[in-house]
């Protein structure tokens, strides 16, 4: 993961940001790969332009999901690697951790993917992601001015999200 | 550490959401249909428009359904139909529904509604024979299922406003559309 960290491995991870936000970056995608939402609270290193960054993130998740499902030792039916799966089918990964960050992931059966990048000592964020999904439902899905499948531009969603993210440990 | 909870029952969710006055809901829906009839005049056009409106509702409703009911992916279409009848209808309309009439390969079933808040106080006049008054419901189901990768066809087989004894929807699964990698490989 060259572009997300420094060059050398440092044993101690950076402390949570001084601004009080406990998350670094958040992405939200729909099933067609459209980046519905991107928010950064703390991202010191940026190497790609936003479109490439989003595509890369989506591609990474797509491949990771496929890989983890195929490597599942408990499931019986395995198609070939690369065969598309229905969202939610099979096992799904929910986070990975490096020495500098932790990436938590949630996908709903309707294909909405929520990704949260936080500091490495963060606990299990599955409930937090579910809560963010319900925020999305309240302020975005139910918003008549929002066109489904397009990037989210809802102030209420932004403020509520900010408030919630501040409280994640 | 919070424990991940399983799927919630329709009754539990229905009790916990904000509710609106039933008559307000029925009369608002009636006003919509009335206005559509005035604007479009053709009963078939109104049916199509109601279905389209339902579709637009369904594609948003599915996220609310998934968020509130906490259900994970259904294993097959039978489970999906049960979910719609037991959790979906209960949660959004307060109505109990049941699933019957499965065909041999499990792709087609009927959902029977015990009561229907949309049609309280409604009688169809002779000029509106052929109108599917509750067609918005078929659109909602179609839209919602499309967002979970299922292409379906939803039609009314029994309609109390037309003289039958119950409300029955036939839901037929046409195909499952798995997720494809959306970006082209050339860049």
Short mmCIF file of C-alpha atoms in Angstrom, two decimals:
data_model
loop_
_atom_site.label_atom_id
_atom_site.label_comp_id
_atom_site.label_asym_id
_atom_site.label_seq_id
_atom_site.Cartn_x
_atom_site.Cartn_y
_atom_site.Cartn_z
CA UNK A 1 0.00 0.00 0.00
CA UNK A 2 2.48 2.58 -1.13
CA UNK A 3 0.36 5.63 -1.39
CA UNK A 4 -1.35 5.58 1.96
CA UNK A 5 1.54 5.74 4.32
CA UNK A 6 5.11 6.86 4.65
CA UNK A 7 8.03 4.79 3.51
CA UNK A 8 9.18 3.12 6.69
CA UNK A 9 7.15 1.07 9.07
CA UNK A 10 6.70 2.91 12.32
CA UNK A 11 5.60 0.80 15.27
CA UNK A 12 3.41 3.41 16.89
CA UNK A 13 0.38 4.59 14.93
CA UNK A 14 -0.47 8.29 14.77
CA UNK A 15 -2.77 9.56 17.50
CA UNK A 16 -6.37 10.53 16.67
CA UNK A 17 -6.60 13.91 15.01
CA UNK A 18 -6.49 17.06 17.05
CA UNK A 19 -9.69 18.30 15.43
CA UNK A 20 -11.61 15.74 17.44
CA UNK A 21 -12.90 13.78 14.48
CA UNK A 22 -12.22 10.14 14.93
CA UNK A 23 -12.33 9.16 11.31
CA UNK A 24 -9.99 10.08 8.52
CA UNK A 25 -11.88 9.46 5.33
CA UNK A 26 -15.28 8.18 4.29
CA UNK A 27 -16.52 6.89 0.95
CA UNK A 28 -19.91 5.75 -0.14
CA UNK A 29 -20.59 3.90 -3.40
CA UNK A 30 -23.66 2.46 -5.02
CA UNK A 31 -23.87 -0.81 -6.93
CA UNK A 32 -22.88 0.82 -10.22
CA UNK A 33 -19.62 2.19 -8.91
CA UNK A 34 -20.85 5.77 -8.68
CA UNK A 35 -19.17 7.47 -5.74
CA UNK A 36 -22.17 8.84 -3.90
CA UNK A 37 -20.27 10.49 -1.13
CA UNK A 38 -16.70 11.28 -0.23
CA UNK A 39 -15.61 13.09 2.89
CA UNK A 40 -12.20 13.58 4.41
CA UNK A 41 -11.51 14.82 7.85
CA UNK A 42 -7.86 14.05 7.99
CA UNK A 43 -5.90 13.00 4.95
CA UNK A 44 -2.35 14.26 4.79
CA UNK A 45 -1.25 12.36 1.67
CA UNK A 46 -3.11 12.51 -1.60
CA UNK A 47 -1.51 11.04 -4.72
CA UNK A 48 -4.32 10.52 -7.22
CA UNK A 49 -6.97 12.81 -8.60
CA UNK A 50 -10.41 12.19 -7.07
CA UNK A 51 -11.86 10.16 -9.95
CA UNK A 52 -8.95 7.77 -10.01
CA UNK A 53 -8.97 7.53 -6.27
CA UNK A 54 -12.66 6.58 -6.23
CA UNK A 55 -12.26 4.07 -8.99
CA UNK A 56 -9.32 2.53 -7.25
CA UNK A 57 -11.19 2.26 -3.98
CA UNK A 58 -14.21 0.70 -5.64
CA UNK A 59 -12.05 -1.72 -7.58
CA UNK A 60 -10.16 -2.69 -4.47
CA UNK A 61 -13.36 -3.48 -2.61
CA UNK A 62 -14.87 -5.33 -5.49
CA UNK A 63 -11.82 -7.56 -5.78
CA UNK A 64 -11.46 -8.03 -2.04
CA UNK A 65 -15.06 -9.09 -1.72
CA UNK A 66 -14.70 -11.56 -4.52
CA UNK A 67 -11.45 -12.90 -3.14
CA UNK A 68 -12.69 -13.31 0.41
CA UNK A 69 -15.82 -15.07 -0.79
CA UNK A 70 -13.85 -17.52 -2.88
CA UNK A 71 -11.37 -18.25 -0.12
CA UNK A 72 -14.12 -19.04 2.35
CA UNK A 73 -13.32 -22.44 3.83
CA UNK A 74 -16.84 -22.98 5.13
CA UNK A 75 -18.88 -22.41 2.02
CA UNK A 76 -19.62 -25.27 -0.35
CA UNK A 77 -20.50 -23.68 -3.64
CA UNK A 78 -17.65 -21.76 -5.26
CA UNK A 79 -17.78 -20.36 -8.73
CA UNK A 80 -14.64 -19.37 -10.57
CA UNK A 81 -12.77 -16.33 -9.35
CA UNK A 82 -14.13 -13.27 -11.09
CA UNK A 83 -17.69 -14.56 -11.49
CA UNK A 84 -19.98 -11.75 -10.31
CA UNK A 85 -21.81 -12.34 -7.06
CA UNK A 86 -25.09 -10.97 -5.83
CA UNK A 87 -24.43 -8.25 -3.24
CA UNK A 88 -24.58 -9.74 0.20
CA UNK A 89 -24.26 -13.31 -0.96
CA UNK A 90 -21.51 -15.46 0.48
CA UNK A 91 -19.29 -14.20 3.22
CA UNK A 92 -18.21 -10.60 3.12
CA UNK A 93 -15.16 -9.00 4.63
CA UNK A 94 -15.77 -6.14 7.00
CA UNK A 95 -12.43 -4.55 7.75
CA UNK A 96 -8.70 -4.64 7.25
CA UNK A 97 -6.03 -3.06 9.31
CA UNK A 98 -2.53 -1.83 8.61
CA UNK A 99 -0.07 -0.24 11.00
CA UNK A 100 -1.26 3.26 10.06
CA UNK A 101 -4.99 2.91 9.45
CA UNK A 102 -8.01 0.64 9.61
CA UNK A 103 -10.53 0.41 6.80
CA UNK A 104 -14.06 -0.69 7.73
CA UNK A 105 -16.55 -1.71 5.11
CA UNK A 106 -20.25 -2.44 4.96
CA UNK A 107 -22.42 -3.41 2.03
CA UNK A 108 -26.19 -3.52 2.06
CA UNK A 109 -28.09 -6.05 -0.09
CA UNK A 110 -29.14 -3.11 -2.26
CA UNK A 111 -25.49 -2.50 -3.14
CA UNK A 112 -24.81 0.60 -1.06
CA UNK A 113 -21.20 0.35 0.17
CA UNK A 114 -19.95 2.43 3.05
CA UNK A 115 -16.22 2.68 3.75
CA UNK A 116 -14.69 4.35 6.76
CA UNK A 117 -10.95 4.82 7.19
CA UNK A 118 -9.92 5.42 10.78
CA UNK A 119 -6.91 5.14 13.04
CA UNK A 120 -5.68 1.60 13.59
CA UNK A 121 -6.79 1.19 17.17
CA UNK A 122 -10.48 1.58 16.28
CA UNK A 123 -12.71 -1.25 17.42
CA UNK A 124 -15.36 -3.03 15.42
CA UNK A 125 -17.25 -0.42 13.46
CA UNK A 126 -20.01 -2.60 12.05
CA UNK A 127 -22.69 -1.05 14.26
CA UNK A 128 -21.38 2.43 13.48
CA UNK A 129 -21.59 1.72 9.76
CA UNK A 130 -25.14 0.46 10.17
CA UNK A 131 -25.98 3.70 11.92
CA UNK A 132 -24.45 5.71 9.09
CA UNK A 133 -26.55 3.67 6.68
CA UNK A 134 -29.66 4.64 8.61
CA UNK A 135 -28.55 8.28 8.47
CA UNK A 136 -28.29 7.87 4.72
CA UNK A 137 -31.84 6.50 4.63
CA UNK A 138 -33.23 9.33 6.72
CA UNK A 139 -31.54 12.28 5.08
CA UNK A 140 -30.79 11.11 1.57
CA UNK A 141 -33.07 8.29 0.44
CA UNK A 142 -36.11 10.04 1.85
CA UNK A 143 -35.10 13.40 0.43
CA UNK A 144 -37.35 14.14 -2.56
CA UNK A 145 -34.80 16.49 -4.05
CA UNK A 146 -32.18 13.77 -4.18
CA UNK A 147 -31.86 11.81 -7.40
CA UNK A 148 -30.94 8.18 -6.64
CA UNK A 149 -27.67 7.15 -8.21
CA UNK A 150 -26.13 10.61 -8.19
CA UNK A 151 -23.64 12.12 -5.72
CA UNK A 152 -25.15 13.17 -2.42
CA UNK A 153 -25.45 16.89 -1.74
CA UNK A 154 -27.54 17.08 1.41
CA UNK A 155 -26.55 19.48 4.19
CA UNK A 156 -28.52 17.66 6.85
CA UNK A 157 -26.70 14.44 6.03
CA UNK A 158 -23.34 16.21 6.27
CA UNK A 159 -24.03 17.79 9.64
CA UNK A 160 -25.50 14.67 11.20
CA UNK A 161 -22.68 12.58 9.87
CA UNK A 162 -20.06 14.96 11.26
CA UNK A 163 -21.72 14.93 14.63
CA UNK A 164 -21.88 11.15 14.69
CA UNK A 165 -18.35 10.56 13.50
CA UNK A 166 -17.06 12.73 16.30
CA UNK A 167 -18.44 10.24 18.75
CA UNK A 168 -17.01 7.07 17.22
CA UNK A 169 -14.27 5.52 19.32
CA UNK B 1 -18.79 -4.00 22.48
CA UNK B 2 -22.30 -4.11 21.13
CA UNK B 3 -23.62 -7.42 19.94
CA UNK B 4 -24.80 -7.52 16.34
CA UNK B 5 -28.55 -8.00 16.45
CA UNK B 6 -30.50 -10.25 14.11
CA UNK B 7 -33.41 -9.28 11.86
CA UNK B 8 -36.30 -7.49 13.56
CA UNK B 9 -39.92 -8.52 13.23
CA UNK B 10 -42.41 -6.43 11.31
CA UNK B 11 -44.49 -5.73 14.40
CA UNK B 12 -41.52 -4.46 16.36
CA UNK B 13 -40.52 -2.07 13.63
CA UNK B 14 -44.06 -0.91 13.00
CA UNK B 15 -44.37 -0.06 16.67
CA UNK B 16 -41.17 1.94 16.66
CA UNK B 17 -41.57 4.13 13.58
CA UNK B 18 -43.46 7.39 13.41
CA UNK B 19 -46.95 6.89 12.10
CA UNK B 20 -49.39 9.09 10.26
CA UNK B 21 -53.15 9.22 10.59
CA UNK B 22 -54.64 6.39 8.51
CA UNK B 23 -57.44 8.50 7.10
CA UNK B 24 -55.03 11.20 6.03
CA UNK B 25 -53.03 8.54 4.21
CA UNK B 26 -56.08 7.01 2.53
CA UNK B 27 -57.53 10.36 1.50
CA UNK B 28 -54.18 11.64 0.20
CA UNK B 29 -53.79 8.55 -1.94
CA UNK B 30 -57.34 8.92 -3.16
CA UNK B 31 -56.66 12.53 -4.11
CA UNK B 32 -53.59 11.46 -6.09
CA UNK B 33 -55.55 8.87 -8.06
CA UNK B 34 -58.39 11.30 -8.63
CA UNK B 35 -56.00 13.92 -9.96
CA UNK B 36 -54.28 11.41 -12.23
CA UNK B 37 -57.63 10.42 -13.68
CA UNK B 38 -58.46 14.05 -14.37
CA UNK B 39 -55.07 14.78 -15.92
CA UNK B 40 -54.59 11.63 -17.96
CA UNK B 41 -58.19 10.60 -18.62
CA UNK B 42 -57.23 7.13 -19.93
CA UNK B 43 -57.49 4.41 -17.31
CA UNK B 44 -54.55 2.50 -18.78
CA UNK B 45 -52.36 5.59 -18.59
CA UNK B 46 -53.29 6.04 -14.95
CA UNK B 47 -52.38 2.42 -14.24
CA UNK B 48 -48.98 2.92 -15.85
CA UNK B 49 -48.36 6.16 -14.03
CA UNK B 50 -49.26 4.65 -10.67
CA UNK B 51 -46.86 1.81 -11.37
CA UNK B 52 -44.10 4.27 -12.27
CA UNK B 53 -44.71 6.28 -9.11
CA UNK B 54 -44.57 3.08 -7.13
CA UNK B 55 -41.31 2.16 -8.82
CA UNK B 56 -39.74 5.48 -7.84
CA UNK B 57 -40.87 4.94 -4.28
CA UNK B 58 -39.62 1.36 -4.25
CA UNK B 59 -36.05 2.18 -5.24
CA UNK B 60 -35.73 4.44 -2.19
CA UNK B 61 -37.88 2.38 0.13
CA UNK B 62 -35.61 -0.65 -0.13
CA UNK B 63 -32.83 1.13 1.76
CA UNK B 64 -35.18 2.09 4.53
CA UNK B 65 -36.44 -1.46 4.69
CA UNK B 66 -32.92 -2.88 4.86
CA UNK B 67 -31.75 -0.37 7.44
CA UNK B 68 -34.72 -0.79 9.77
CA UNK B 69 -35.24 -4.52 9.50
CA UNK B 70 -31.56 -5.41 9.75
CA UNK B 71 -32.04 -8.37 7.47
CA UNK B 72 -29.19 -9.86 5.50
CA UNK B 73 -29.42 -11.24 2.01
CA UNK B 74 -32.28 -13.68 1.44
CA UNK B 75 -31.11 -17.09 0.33
CA UNK B 76 -33.76 -17.61 -2.33
CA UNK B 77 -36.89 -16.10 -3.75
CA UNK B 78 -39.12 -17.94 -1.28
CA UNK B 79 -37.43 -16.17 1.60
CA UNK B 80 -37.69 -12.88 -0.25
CA UNK B 81 -41.43 -13.25 -0.69
CA UNK B 82 -41.84 -14.11 2.99
CA UNK B 83 -39.82 -11.02 3.91
CA UNK B 84 -42.01 -8.79 1.77
CA UNK B 85 -45.22 -10.21 3.18
CA UNK B 86 -44.29 -10.56 6.82
CA UNK B 87 -41.90 -7.67 7.39
CA UNK B 88 -42.33 -5.25 4.52
CA UNK B 89 -46.08 -4.89 4.39
CA UNK B 90 -46.32 -4.91 8.17
CA UNK B 91 -43.66 -2.28 8.60
CA UNK B 92 -44.88 0.20 6.05
CA UNK B 93 -48.63 -0.30 5.92
CA UNK B 94 -49.39 -2.12 9.14
CA UNK B 95 -50.99 -4.86 7.08
CA UNK B 96 -50.56 -8.60 7.55
CA UNK B 97 -50.00 -10.44 4.32
CA UNK B 98 -49.41 -14.05 3.46
CA UNK B 99 -47.66 -15.87 0.67
CA UNK B 100 -49.44 -18.64 -1.24
CA UNK B 101 -49.60 -20.36 -4.60
CA UNK B 102 -46.00 -21.22 -5.19
CA UNK B 103 -45.33 -22.63 -8.59
CA UNK B 104 -43.13 -25.67 -9.21
CA UNK B 105 -39.75 -23.98 -9.58
CA UNK B 106 -40.27 -21.38 -6.87
CA UNK B 107 -40.19 -18.32 -9.10
CA UNK B 108 -43.79 -17.23 -8.90
CA UNK B 109 -46.05 -16.71 -5.92
CA UNK B 110 -49.06 -14.77 -4.72
CA UNK B 111 -49.16 -12.35 -1.85
CA UNK B 112 -52.59 -11.98 -0.30
CA UNK B 113 -53.33 -8.87 1.73
CA UNK B 114 -55.76 -9.24 4.56
CA UNK B 115 -56.72 -5.61 4.54
CA UNK B 116 -55.66 -2.62 2.57
CA UNK B 117 -55.60 0.88 4.03
CA UNK B 118 -55.44 2.45 0.58
CA UNK B 119 -58.97 1.42 -0.31
CA UNK B 120 -60.96 2.44 2.75
CA UNK B 121 -64.10 4.32 1.69
CA UNK B 122 -63.37 3.66 -2.00
CA UNK B 123 -65.79 2.47 -4.65
CA UNK B 124 -64.96 2.41 -8.33
CA UNK B 125 -67.54 4.07 -10.57
CA UNK B 126 -68.52 2.52 -13.93
CA UNK B 127 -66.34 4.98 -15.83
CA UNK B 128 -63.24 3.56 -14.16
CA UNK B 129 -63.57 -0.12 -14.83
CA UNK B 130 -60.13 -1.38 -15.70
CA UNK B 131 -58.43 0.87 -13.16
CA UNK B 132 -56.06 -0.89 -10.79
CA UNK B 133 -56.53 1.47 -7.89
CA UNK B 134 -53.67 0.06 -5.81
CA UNK B 135 -51.25 -0.22 -8.66
CA UNK B 136 -48.74 1.86 -6.75
CA UNK B 137 -48.11 -1.19 -4.58
CA UNK B 138 -47.07 -3.32 -7.52
CA UNK B 139 -44.62 -0.61 -8.59
CA UNK B 140 -43.16 -0.38 -5.09
CA UNK B 141 -42.46 -4.10 -4.97
CA UNK B 142 -40.98 -4.12 -8.46
CA UNK B 143 -38.71 -1.13 -7.72
CA UNK B 144 -37.54 -2.46 -4.39
CA UNK B 145 -36.72 -5.91 -5.76
CA UNK B 146 -34.86 -4.42 -8.68
CA UNK B 147 -32.48 -2.72 -6.27
CA UNK B 148 -31.64 -6.11 -4.79
CA UNK B 149 -30.81 -7.54 -8.20
CA UNK B 150 -34.14 -9.22 -8.95
CA UNK B 151 -36.13 -8.38 -12.04
CA UNK B 152 -39.75 -9.17 -11.36
CA UNK B 153 -43.19 -8.74 -12.80
CA UNK B 154 -45.94 -7.83 -10.35
CA UNK B 155 -49.60 -7.93 -11.28
CA UNK B 156 -52.95 -7.92 -9.50
CA UNK B 157 -54.86 -11.17 -9.72
CA UNK B 158 -57.66 -10.33 -7.29
CA UNK B 159 -58.90 -6.88 -6.47
CA UNK B 160 -61.74 -6.26 -4.04
CA UNK B 161 -62.69 -3.03 -5.75
CA UNK B 162 -63.51 -5.10 -8.81
CA UNK B 163 -65.69 -7.51 -6.93
CA UNK B 164 -63.22 -10.21 -5.86
CA UNK B 165 -63.00 -11.35 -2.27
CA UNK B 166 -59.44 -10.31 -1.46
CA UNK B 167 -56.41 -8.39 -2.67
CA UNK B 168 -53.91 -10.68 -4.31
CA UNK B 169 -50.66 -9.75 -6.02
CA UNK B 170 -48.79 -12.13 -8.21
CA UNK B 171 -45.02 -11.70 -8.01
CA UNK B 172 -43.01 -13.44 -10.69
CA UNK B 173 -39.24 -13.54 -10.66
CA UNK B 174 -37.92 -13.00 -14.17
CA UNK B 175 -34.21 -13.11 -13.46
CA UNK B 176 -31.50 -12.39 -10.95
CA UNK B 177 -28.93 -9.87 -12.12
CA UNK B 178 -25.60 -10.24 -10.34
CA UNK B 179 -23.27 -7.33 -9.83
CA UNK B 180 -20.90 -6.64 -12.68
CA UNK B 181 -17.68 -4.68 -12.43
CA UNK B 182 -18.95 -1.35 -13.72
CA UNK B 183 -15.82 0.26 -15.08
CA UNK B 184 -14.50 -0.54 -18.52
CA UNK B 185 -11.08 -2.12 -18.53
CA UNK B 186 -9.49 0.20 -21.05
CA UNK B 187 -8.49 2.96 -18.63
#
